[in-house]
Each structure stands twice: as C-alpha cells, then as structure tokens.
Coordinates of C-alpha atoms in Angstrom, one line a residue:
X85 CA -52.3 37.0 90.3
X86 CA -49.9 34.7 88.2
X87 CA -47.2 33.2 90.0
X88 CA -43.9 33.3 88.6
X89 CA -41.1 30.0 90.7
X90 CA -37.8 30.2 91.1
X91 CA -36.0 26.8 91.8
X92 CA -33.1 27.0 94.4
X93 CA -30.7 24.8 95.8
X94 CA -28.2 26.1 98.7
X95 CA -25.1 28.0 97.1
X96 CA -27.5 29.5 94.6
X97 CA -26.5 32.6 92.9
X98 CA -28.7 35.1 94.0
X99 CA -27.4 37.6 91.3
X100 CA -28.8 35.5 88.4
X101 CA -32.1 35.3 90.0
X102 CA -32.3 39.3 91.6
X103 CA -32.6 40.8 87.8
X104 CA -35.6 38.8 86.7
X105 CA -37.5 38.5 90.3
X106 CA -37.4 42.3 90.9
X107 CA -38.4 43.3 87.4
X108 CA -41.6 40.7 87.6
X109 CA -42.0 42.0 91.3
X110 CA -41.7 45.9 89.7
X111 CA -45.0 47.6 88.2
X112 CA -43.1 49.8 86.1
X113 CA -42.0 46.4 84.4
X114 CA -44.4 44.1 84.4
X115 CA -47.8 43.7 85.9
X116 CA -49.6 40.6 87.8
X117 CA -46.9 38.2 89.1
X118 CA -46.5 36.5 92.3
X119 CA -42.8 35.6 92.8
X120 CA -42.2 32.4 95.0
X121 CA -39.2 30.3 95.8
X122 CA -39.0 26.5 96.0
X123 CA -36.3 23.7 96.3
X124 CA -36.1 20.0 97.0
X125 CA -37.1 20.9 100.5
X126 CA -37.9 23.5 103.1
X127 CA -34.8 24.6 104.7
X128 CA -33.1 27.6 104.6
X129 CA -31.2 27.9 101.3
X130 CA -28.0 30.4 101.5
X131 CA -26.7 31.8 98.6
X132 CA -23.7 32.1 97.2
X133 CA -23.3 36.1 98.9
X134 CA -25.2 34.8 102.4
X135 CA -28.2 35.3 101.7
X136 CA -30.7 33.2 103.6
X137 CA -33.9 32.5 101.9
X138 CA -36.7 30.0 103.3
X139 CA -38.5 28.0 100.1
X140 CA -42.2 29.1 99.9
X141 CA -42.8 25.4 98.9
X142 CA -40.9 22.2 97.5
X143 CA -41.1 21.2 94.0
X144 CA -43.5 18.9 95.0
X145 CA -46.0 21.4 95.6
X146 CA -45.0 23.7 92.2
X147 CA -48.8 23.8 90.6
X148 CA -49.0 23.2 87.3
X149 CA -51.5 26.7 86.8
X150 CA -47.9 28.8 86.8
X151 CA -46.4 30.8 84.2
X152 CA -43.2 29.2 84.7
X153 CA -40.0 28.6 86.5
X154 CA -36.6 29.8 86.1
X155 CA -33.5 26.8 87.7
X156 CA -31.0 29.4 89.4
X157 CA -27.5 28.3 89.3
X158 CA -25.5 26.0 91.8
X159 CA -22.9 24.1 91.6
X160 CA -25.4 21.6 93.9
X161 CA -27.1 20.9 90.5
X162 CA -24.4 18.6 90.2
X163 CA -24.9 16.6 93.1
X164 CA -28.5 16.1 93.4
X165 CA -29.7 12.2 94.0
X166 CA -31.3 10.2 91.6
X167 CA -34.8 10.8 93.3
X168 CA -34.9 14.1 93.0
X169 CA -32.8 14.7 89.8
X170 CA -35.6 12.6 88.6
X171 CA -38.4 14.7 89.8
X172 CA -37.2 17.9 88.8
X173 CA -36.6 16.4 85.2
X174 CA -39.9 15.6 84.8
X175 CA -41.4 18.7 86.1
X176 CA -39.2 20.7 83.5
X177 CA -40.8 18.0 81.0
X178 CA -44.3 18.6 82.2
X179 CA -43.7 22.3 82.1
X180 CA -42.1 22.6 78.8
X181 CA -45.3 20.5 77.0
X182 CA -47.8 22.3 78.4
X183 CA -46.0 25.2 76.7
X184 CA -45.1 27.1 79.8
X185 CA -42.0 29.0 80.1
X186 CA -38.4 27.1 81.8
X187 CA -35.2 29.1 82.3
X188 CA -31.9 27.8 83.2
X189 CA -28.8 29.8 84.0
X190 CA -25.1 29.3 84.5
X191 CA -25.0 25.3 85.8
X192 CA -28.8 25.2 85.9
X193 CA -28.4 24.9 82.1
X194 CA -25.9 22.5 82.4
X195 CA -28.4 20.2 83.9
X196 CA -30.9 20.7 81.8
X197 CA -28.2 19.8 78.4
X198 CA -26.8 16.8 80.8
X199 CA -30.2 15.3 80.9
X200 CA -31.1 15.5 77.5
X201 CA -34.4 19.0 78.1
X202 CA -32.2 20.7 75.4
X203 CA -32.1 18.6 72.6
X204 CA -34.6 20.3 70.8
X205 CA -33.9 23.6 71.2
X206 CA -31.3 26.6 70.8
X207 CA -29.2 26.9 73.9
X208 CA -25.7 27.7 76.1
X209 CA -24.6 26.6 78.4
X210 CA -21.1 28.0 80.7
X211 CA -18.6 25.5 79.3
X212 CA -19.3 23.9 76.3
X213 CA -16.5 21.1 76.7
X214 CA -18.4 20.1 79.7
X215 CA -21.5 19.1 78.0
X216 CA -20.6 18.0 74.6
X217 CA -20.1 14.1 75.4
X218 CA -22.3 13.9 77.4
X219 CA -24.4 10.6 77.2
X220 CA -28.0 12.4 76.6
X221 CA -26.8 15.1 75.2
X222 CA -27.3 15.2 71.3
X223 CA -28.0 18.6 70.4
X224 CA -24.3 20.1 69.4
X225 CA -25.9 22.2 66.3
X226 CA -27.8 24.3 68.0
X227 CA -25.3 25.2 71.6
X228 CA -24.6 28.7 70.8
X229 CA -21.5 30.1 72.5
X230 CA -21.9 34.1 74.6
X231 CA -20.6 35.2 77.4
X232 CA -23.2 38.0 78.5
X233 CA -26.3 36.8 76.6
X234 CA -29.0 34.7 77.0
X235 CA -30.6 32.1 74.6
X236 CA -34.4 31.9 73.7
X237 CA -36.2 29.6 71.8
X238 CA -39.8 29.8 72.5
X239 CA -40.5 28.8 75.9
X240 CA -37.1 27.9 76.7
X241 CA -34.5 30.1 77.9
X242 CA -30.7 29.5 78.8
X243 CA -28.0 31.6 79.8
X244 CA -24.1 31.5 81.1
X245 CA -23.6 32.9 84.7
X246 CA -22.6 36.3 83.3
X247 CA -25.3 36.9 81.4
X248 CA -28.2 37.4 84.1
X249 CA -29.7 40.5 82.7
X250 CA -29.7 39.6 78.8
X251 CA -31.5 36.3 80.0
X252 CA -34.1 38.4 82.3
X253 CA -35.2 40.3 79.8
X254 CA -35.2 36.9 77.4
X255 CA -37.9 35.6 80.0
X256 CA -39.7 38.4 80.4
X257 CA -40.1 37.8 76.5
X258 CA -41.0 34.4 76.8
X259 CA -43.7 35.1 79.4
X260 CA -45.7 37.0 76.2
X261 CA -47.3 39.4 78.7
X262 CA -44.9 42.0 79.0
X263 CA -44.7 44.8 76.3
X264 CA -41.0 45.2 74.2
X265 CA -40.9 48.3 75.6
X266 CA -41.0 47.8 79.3
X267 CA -38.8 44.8 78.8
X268 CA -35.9 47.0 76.8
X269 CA -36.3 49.9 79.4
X270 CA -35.8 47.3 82.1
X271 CA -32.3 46.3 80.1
X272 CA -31.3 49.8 79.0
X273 CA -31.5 50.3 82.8
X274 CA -29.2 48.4 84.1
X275 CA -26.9 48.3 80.8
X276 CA -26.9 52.2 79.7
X277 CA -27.8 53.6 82.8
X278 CA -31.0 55.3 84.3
X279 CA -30.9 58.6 81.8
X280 CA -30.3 57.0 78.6
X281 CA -32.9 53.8 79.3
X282 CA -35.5 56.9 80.3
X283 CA -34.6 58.7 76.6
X284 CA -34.9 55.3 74.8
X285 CA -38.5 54.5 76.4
X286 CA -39.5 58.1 75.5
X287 CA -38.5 57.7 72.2
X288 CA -39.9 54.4 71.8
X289 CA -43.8 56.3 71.2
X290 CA -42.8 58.6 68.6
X291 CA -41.9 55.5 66.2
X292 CA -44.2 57.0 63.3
X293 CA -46.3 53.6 61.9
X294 CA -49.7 53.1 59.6
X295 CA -51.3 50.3 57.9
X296 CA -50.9 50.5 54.3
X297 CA -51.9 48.9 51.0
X298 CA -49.5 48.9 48.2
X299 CA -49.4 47.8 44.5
X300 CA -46.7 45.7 43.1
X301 CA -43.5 47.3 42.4
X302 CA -40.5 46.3 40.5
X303 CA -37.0 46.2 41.9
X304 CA -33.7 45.7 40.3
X305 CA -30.8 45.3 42.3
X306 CA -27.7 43.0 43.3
X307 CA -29.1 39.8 45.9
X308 CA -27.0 37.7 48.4
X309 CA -28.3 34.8 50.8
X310 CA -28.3 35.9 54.6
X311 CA -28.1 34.1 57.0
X312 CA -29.1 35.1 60.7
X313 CA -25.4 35.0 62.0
X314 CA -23.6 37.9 63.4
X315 CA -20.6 36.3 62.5
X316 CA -21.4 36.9 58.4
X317 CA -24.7 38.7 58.0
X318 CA -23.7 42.2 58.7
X319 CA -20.3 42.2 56.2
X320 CA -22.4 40.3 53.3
X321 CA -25.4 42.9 53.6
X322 CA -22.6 46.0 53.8
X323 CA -20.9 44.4 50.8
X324 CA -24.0 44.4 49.0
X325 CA -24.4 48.2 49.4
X326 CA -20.7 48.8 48.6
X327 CA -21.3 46.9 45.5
X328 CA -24.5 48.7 44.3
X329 CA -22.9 52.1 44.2
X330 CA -20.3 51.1 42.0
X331 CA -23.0 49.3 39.5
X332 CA -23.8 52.5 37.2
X333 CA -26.3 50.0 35.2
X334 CA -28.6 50.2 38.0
X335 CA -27.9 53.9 39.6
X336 CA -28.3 55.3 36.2
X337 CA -31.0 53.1 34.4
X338 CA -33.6 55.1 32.6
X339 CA -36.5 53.8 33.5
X340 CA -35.6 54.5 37.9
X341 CA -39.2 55.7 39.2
X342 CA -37.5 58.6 41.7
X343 CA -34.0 58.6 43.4
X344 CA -34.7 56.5 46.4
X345 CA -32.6 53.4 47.2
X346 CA -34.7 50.1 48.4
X347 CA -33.4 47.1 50.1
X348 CA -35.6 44.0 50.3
X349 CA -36.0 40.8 52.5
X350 CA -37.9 37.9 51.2
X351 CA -37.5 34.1 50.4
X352 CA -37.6 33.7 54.1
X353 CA -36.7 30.2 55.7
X354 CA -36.6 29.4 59.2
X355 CA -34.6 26.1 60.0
X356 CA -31.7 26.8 63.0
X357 CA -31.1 30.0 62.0
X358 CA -33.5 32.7 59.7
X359 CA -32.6 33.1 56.0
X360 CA -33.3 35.4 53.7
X361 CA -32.7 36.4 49.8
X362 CA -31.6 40.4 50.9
X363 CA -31.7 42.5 47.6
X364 CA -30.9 45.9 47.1
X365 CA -31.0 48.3 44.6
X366 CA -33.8 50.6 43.1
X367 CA -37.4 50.7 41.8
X368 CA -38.5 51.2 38.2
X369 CA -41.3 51.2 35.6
X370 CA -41.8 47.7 35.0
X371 CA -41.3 47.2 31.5
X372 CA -39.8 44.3 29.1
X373 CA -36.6 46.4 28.5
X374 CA -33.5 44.4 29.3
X375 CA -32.1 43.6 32.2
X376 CA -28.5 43.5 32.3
X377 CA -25.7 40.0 33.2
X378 CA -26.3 40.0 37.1
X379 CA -28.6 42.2 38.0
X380 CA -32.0 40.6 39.7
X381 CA -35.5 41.7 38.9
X382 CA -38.2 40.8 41.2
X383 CA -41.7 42.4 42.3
X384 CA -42.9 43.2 45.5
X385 CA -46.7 41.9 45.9
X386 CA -49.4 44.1 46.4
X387 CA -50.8 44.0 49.9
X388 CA -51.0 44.8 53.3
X389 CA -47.8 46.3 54.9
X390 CA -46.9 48.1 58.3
X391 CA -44.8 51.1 57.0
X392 CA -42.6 52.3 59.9
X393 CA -40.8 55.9 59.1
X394 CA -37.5 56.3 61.1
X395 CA -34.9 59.0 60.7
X396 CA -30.9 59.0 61.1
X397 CA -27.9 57.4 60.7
X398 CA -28.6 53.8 59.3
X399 CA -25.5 52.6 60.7
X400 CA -27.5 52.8 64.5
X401 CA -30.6 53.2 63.7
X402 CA -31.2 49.8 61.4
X403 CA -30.2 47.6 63.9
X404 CA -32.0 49.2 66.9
X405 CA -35.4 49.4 64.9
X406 CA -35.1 45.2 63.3
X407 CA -34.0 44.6 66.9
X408 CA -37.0 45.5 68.4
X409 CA -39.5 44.8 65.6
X410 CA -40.9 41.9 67.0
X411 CA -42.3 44.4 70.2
X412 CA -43.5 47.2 67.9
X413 CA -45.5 44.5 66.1
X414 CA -46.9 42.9 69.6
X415 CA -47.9 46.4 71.3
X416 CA -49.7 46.8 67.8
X417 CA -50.9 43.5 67.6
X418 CA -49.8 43.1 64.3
X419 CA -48.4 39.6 63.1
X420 CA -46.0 39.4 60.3
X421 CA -46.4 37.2 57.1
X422 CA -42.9 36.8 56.6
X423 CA -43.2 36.7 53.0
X424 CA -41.7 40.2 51.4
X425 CA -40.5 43.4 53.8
X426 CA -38.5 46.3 52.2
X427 CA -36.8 49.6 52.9
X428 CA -36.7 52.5 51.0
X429 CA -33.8 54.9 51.4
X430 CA -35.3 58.6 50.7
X431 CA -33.8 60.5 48.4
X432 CA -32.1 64.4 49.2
X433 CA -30.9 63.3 52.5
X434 CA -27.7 63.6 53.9
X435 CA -26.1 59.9 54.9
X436 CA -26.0 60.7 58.3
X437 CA -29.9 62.1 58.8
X438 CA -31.5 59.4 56.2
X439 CA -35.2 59.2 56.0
X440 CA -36.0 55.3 56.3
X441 CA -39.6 54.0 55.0
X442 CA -39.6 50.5 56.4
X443 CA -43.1 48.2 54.8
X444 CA -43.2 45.6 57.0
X445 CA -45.6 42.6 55.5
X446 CA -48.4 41.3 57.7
X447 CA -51.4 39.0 57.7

C-alpha cells in the first residue's frame, strides 16, 4: 500500500485537501494509497470549518518511501518559526529531487514561491503582488495567473484556494499511476455532475485507435507559429482556417489527392510554453509543379503513427480529444515522438458531424 501525506497546520482548509484525499481513498478512482496526515506536531489540528483532525505523525517521521505530499492551505504558513520553516523546506527539497510528487494550494504555495521551491518550475500562487518581491523569489516568467485551476509541471503542483478540484485531478496526474480516464471522471463529477461524468467515461472506450504505418505525403497549405497560450493560440489557429477557404490556389489546385482538408503540427519546441509550426491546407501528388507566393509545401515522414478516428462538431470535439491525449496515449502505453502529428478533415460530411482522422506520431 503506497502512502499518499497531507501536511496540516491548524486553520487548514479542509476543502482543498477533501477532493484529492477522497478520490485517492476511492477505488473507483484510484487504487493502492494510504492517506495519512502530519504537521509540525501531534495535536489536534482544527480546520478552518471545525473540523478536528489528530496528525498520524509529524514531519519528522514523513518516510522518504512515499509517493508524495500535498501542503494544505493556512494562513499559519505564515507564521511558522524558523526551525520548522526550515525543516519543512528541506523535506519539500528532499522530496522534489528524488522526483516524488509536492502540491501546494492556496498560501501553501505561497510558501513554497516565498522560499525560493518554485524557481524552477511553472506555478500560481493566490496573490501574485504578494510574492513578486519577494527576496528568494526569482521566477516571475513562469507564475501563471487562474482563479479555478491548478498548475503542474512534472512533480510539482500549485493551485489558488478556489481551485481545489482542478489541482486534485493535476496530482492525481502527477502521481503517474492513475489512468486519464478515472482522473477526468473524478473531475467531470464534481464539475458536470454525476450523469454527464458517467456518459463521458462511457464514451471514453469507444475512442476508435490503431497503430499505423504511413508513407510520406505532401501538404500545401497556409502556416502560423503557435504558441501554447490560451490567450492567442485558439484565434491564430481559427484565422488560419478562415484564411484557407478563401485561398482558391490551394482549394482548387489540380494535382489535390481527394477532397479532404489536413491540418498539421510539427517544428515542436518545448521551452516555458509548447510551440509549434500549425499548417493547414490539403494533400497532393508531389510533383515539381509550382507552388504559388505564400503557400508552404512540406512532407509528412513516413512512419509510425497512432491514428485516432473521432466524429462531430470540431468546434467541441478538438479540444476535448488534444485535451486528453496525453491519457489515451498512457492507457495505451504509447509515447509520442513529438516530431509531425496531423488531421485530416474527411470529405462529404456536414460541418457539424465531421469525420476527424487524427495520426498521432510515436516512437
């Protein structure tokens, strides 16, 4: 049995820590965890609605064999003594090179910024302002401002107080144990509602998948730079489409293989956020015929691709299927070579009911 630590202090928030400890404590979750409860000492810790709660142990005792430990939110996280400020640092140090999971939520995370744990990592924190002059604090590129999400890079895992479930799930993820599925019924639950969560996970085995090998094919199209930023990415990719149906050069060139629209993702860098050339157009016979003033030509390599076939509106389903791409791959144990994925846009179907063919590349 793994055991799974929640760090208290008295006035915790027992809402930010009920989400995540029930769902590891739940089988219909998650399997195999033991949830325990420390703090700096013994006594009976009351939480911000009453509730009494007697530590298991004191972070003294924490063993290092655990799969990690989530810092509930206080507002006694600001008025810890040096002493033990100093040893709950360094277990968060300890834990975080040995590549173990740490959470923080609401002013749990604002410890962890004041003392210099998020410095290399993506994070939030409640209150910016509070943390951005701080004297250890030297990570201001990568705070990432939400009000009812979490933050996870890796192992590590932040969240405001209002975002208790988001960053549940996000640690649930971070353990690496729990399938994408169980984790986004556990959300849909207690975000859509019992029904809808129950339809999702259904649905969620009739995603139609196979391992294929394709030869190269040729694309031209329109291209634009993405960048992973909700702020941006989705007008520039919608753009990109508005502006390929007005470009009769491409929709109408003679040598088109069949009627399909693709749209492909490749050129991928990873520095504080993904990017990605995103071109989209159509595929042809790959001939030296011209190629007209700013239209793009590449070729898709030949290879080993996961082709995933959804169906519907692209508007809703797109951004459920890239959203949970990362847990198809995992329950398939498929790893992604992040060098060219594509969609291809069937032909003959109405724009509401769109047949989606979506190649996937993988080692």
């Amino acid at each position: 049995m793994k055991e799974f630590i929640f760090i208290i202090l008295n006035g915790f928030a027992d809402w930010e820590a009920a989400f995540l400890s029930a769902a590891l404590n739940v089988r219909e979750f998650s399997t195999g965890y033991a949830v325990k409860y420390a703090s700096i000492d013994k006594e009976i810790k009351i939480s911000t609605g009453g509730l009494k709660v007697i530590p298991h142990m004191t972070i003294d005792e924490i063993s290092d064999e655990v799969s990690g430990i989530v810092l509930v939110g206080s507002y006694n996280w600001r008025k810890l003594d040096n002493e033990i400020s100093g040893k709950i640092i360094n277990l968060v140090k300890k834990f975080k090179n040995n590549g173990k999971v740490v959470g923080a939520i609401c002013d749990a995370a604002r410890y962890l910024a004041v003392n210099g744990i998020l410095n290399d990592c993506r994070h939030t924190v409640n209150d910016f302002e509070e943390i951005k002059n701080s004297e250890k604090y030297t990570n201001h590129k990568n705070f990432i401002y939400t009000d009812i999400d979490s933050v996870i890079d890796g192992k590590m895992v932040t969240a405001t107080g209002t975002g208790a479930i988001c960053f549940a799930a996000n640690v649930m993820r971070a353990l690496g144990d729990i399938s994408e599925k169980n984790i986004n019924f556990f959300y849909d639950m207690y975000t859509l509602g019992y029904p809808k969560a129950m339809e999702n996970f259904n649905k969620a085995d009739k995603i139609n998948y196979e391992i294929v090998e394709i030869n190269e094919k040729t694309i031209i199209g329109l291209k634009e730079r993405i960048k992973d930023d909700n702020d941006t990415m989705f007008k520039k990719i919608a753009d990109l489409w508005d502006n390929l149906f007005k470009e009769e050069r491409i929709l109408k060139n003679n040598r088109r293989i069949n009627d399909n629209y693709t749209g492909v993702y490749y050129n991928y860098i990873m520095d504080d956020r993904l990017e990605y050339d995103n071109l989209v157009g159509c595929e042809i016979f790959d001939e030296n015929g011209e190629i007209y003033k700013n239209i793009m030509k590449i070729n898709i390599p030949s290879g080993k691709y996961a082709k995933f076939k959804i169906l519907g509106d692209p508007k809703k389903i797109l951004a459920e299927f890239w959203g949970n791409l990362d847990g198809y791959l995992k329950e398939r144990n498929l790893e992604r070579s992040f060098n060219y994925d594509f969609e291809e846009y069937i032909g003959g179907n109405g724009f509401d009911n769109v047949e989606i063919h979506i190649y996937i590349g993988i080692k």
